[in-house]
Coordinates of C-alpha atoms in Angstrom, one line a residue:
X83 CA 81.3 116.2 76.0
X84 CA 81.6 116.3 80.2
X85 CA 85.1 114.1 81.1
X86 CA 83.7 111.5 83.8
X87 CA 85.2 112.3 87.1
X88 CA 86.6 109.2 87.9
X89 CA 88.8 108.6 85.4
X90 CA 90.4 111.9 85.8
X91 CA 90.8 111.4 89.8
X92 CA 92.5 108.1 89.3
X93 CA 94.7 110.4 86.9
X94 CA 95.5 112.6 89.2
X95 CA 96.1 109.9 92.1
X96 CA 98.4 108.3 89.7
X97 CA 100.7 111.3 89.3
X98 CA 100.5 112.4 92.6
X99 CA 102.4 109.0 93.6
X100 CA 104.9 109.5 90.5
X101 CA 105.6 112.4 92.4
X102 CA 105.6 111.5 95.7
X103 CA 108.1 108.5 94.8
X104 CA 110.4 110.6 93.5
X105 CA 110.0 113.1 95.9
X106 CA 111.1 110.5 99.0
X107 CA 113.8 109.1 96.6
X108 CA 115.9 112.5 97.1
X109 CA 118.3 112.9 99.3
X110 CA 118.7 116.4 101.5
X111 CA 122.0 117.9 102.9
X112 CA 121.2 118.6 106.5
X113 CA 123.4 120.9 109.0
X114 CA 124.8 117.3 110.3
X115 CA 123.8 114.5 108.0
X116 CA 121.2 113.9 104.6
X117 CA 117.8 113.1 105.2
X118 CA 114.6 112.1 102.9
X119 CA 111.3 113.2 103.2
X120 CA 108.3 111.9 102.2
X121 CA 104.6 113.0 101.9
X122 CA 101.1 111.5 102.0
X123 CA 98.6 112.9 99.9
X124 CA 94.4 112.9 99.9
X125 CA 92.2 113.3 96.8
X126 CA 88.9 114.0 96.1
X127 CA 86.4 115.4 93.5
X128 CA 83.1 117.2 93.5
X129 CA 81.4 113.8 92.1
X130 CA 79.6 113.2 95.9
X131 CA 79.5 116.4 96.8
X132 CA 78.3 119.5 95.1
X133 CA 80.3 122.2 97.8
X134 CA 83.9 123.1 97.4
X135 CA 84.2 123.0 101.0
X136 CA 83.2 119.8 100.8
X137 CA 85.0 118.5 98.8
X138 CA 88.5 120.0 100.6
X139 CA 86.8 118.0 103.8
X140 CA 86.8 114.7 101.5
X141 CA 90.3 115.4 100.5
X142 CA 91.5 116.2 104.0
X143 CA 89.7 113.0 105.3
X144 CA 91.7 111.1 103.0
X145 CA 94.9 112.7 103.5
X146 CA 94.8 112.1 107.0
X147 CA 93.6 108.6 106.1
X148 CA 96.8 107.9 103.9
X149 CA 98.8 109.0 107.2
X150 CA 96.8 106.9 109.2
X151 CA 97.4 103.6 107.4
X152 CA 101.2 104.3 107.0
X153 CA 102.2 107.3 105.9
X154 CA 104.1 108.3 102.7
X155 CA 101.0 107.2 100.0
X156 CA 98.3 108.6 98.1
X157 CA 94.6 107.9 98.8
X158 CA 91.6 109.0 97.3
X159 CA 88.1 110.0 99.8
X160 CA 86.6 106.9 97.8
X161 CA 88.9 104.1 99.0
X162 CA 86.8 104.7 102.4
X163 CA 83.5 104.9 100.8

């Protein structure tokens, strides 16, 4: 039985911002005061594309999307398509 892609993507999306909120909800010790990070993330899958250099260009496309509309979020290469 093949998994459909999509479903497992949106998976993966969804605990890649689990992660990502907790992540930015920590609280560093720096050499003179705490900080917070955050990070953006971009996902793809090999559904549009049949290369796996491909589908790290998707991914990277969408990473730099997620930074591009605000930084600190997850977004998938399909949210653009």
């Amino acid at each position: 039985l093949e998994q459909p892609i999509g479903p497992y993507r949106d998976r993966v999306s969804a605990k890649l911002d689990r992660l990502r909120t907790q992540f930015s909800a920590l609280e560093f010790q720096g050499a003179e005061a705490p900080f917070q990070v955050s990070f953006s993330a971009g996902v793809s899958d090999s559904r549009s594309v049949s290369d796996v250099a491909d589908v790290l260009i998707e991914a990277d496309a969408a990473l730099y999307r997620a930074k591009d509309a605000g930084r600190n979020r997850v977004m998938t290469a399909d949210d653009f398509t």
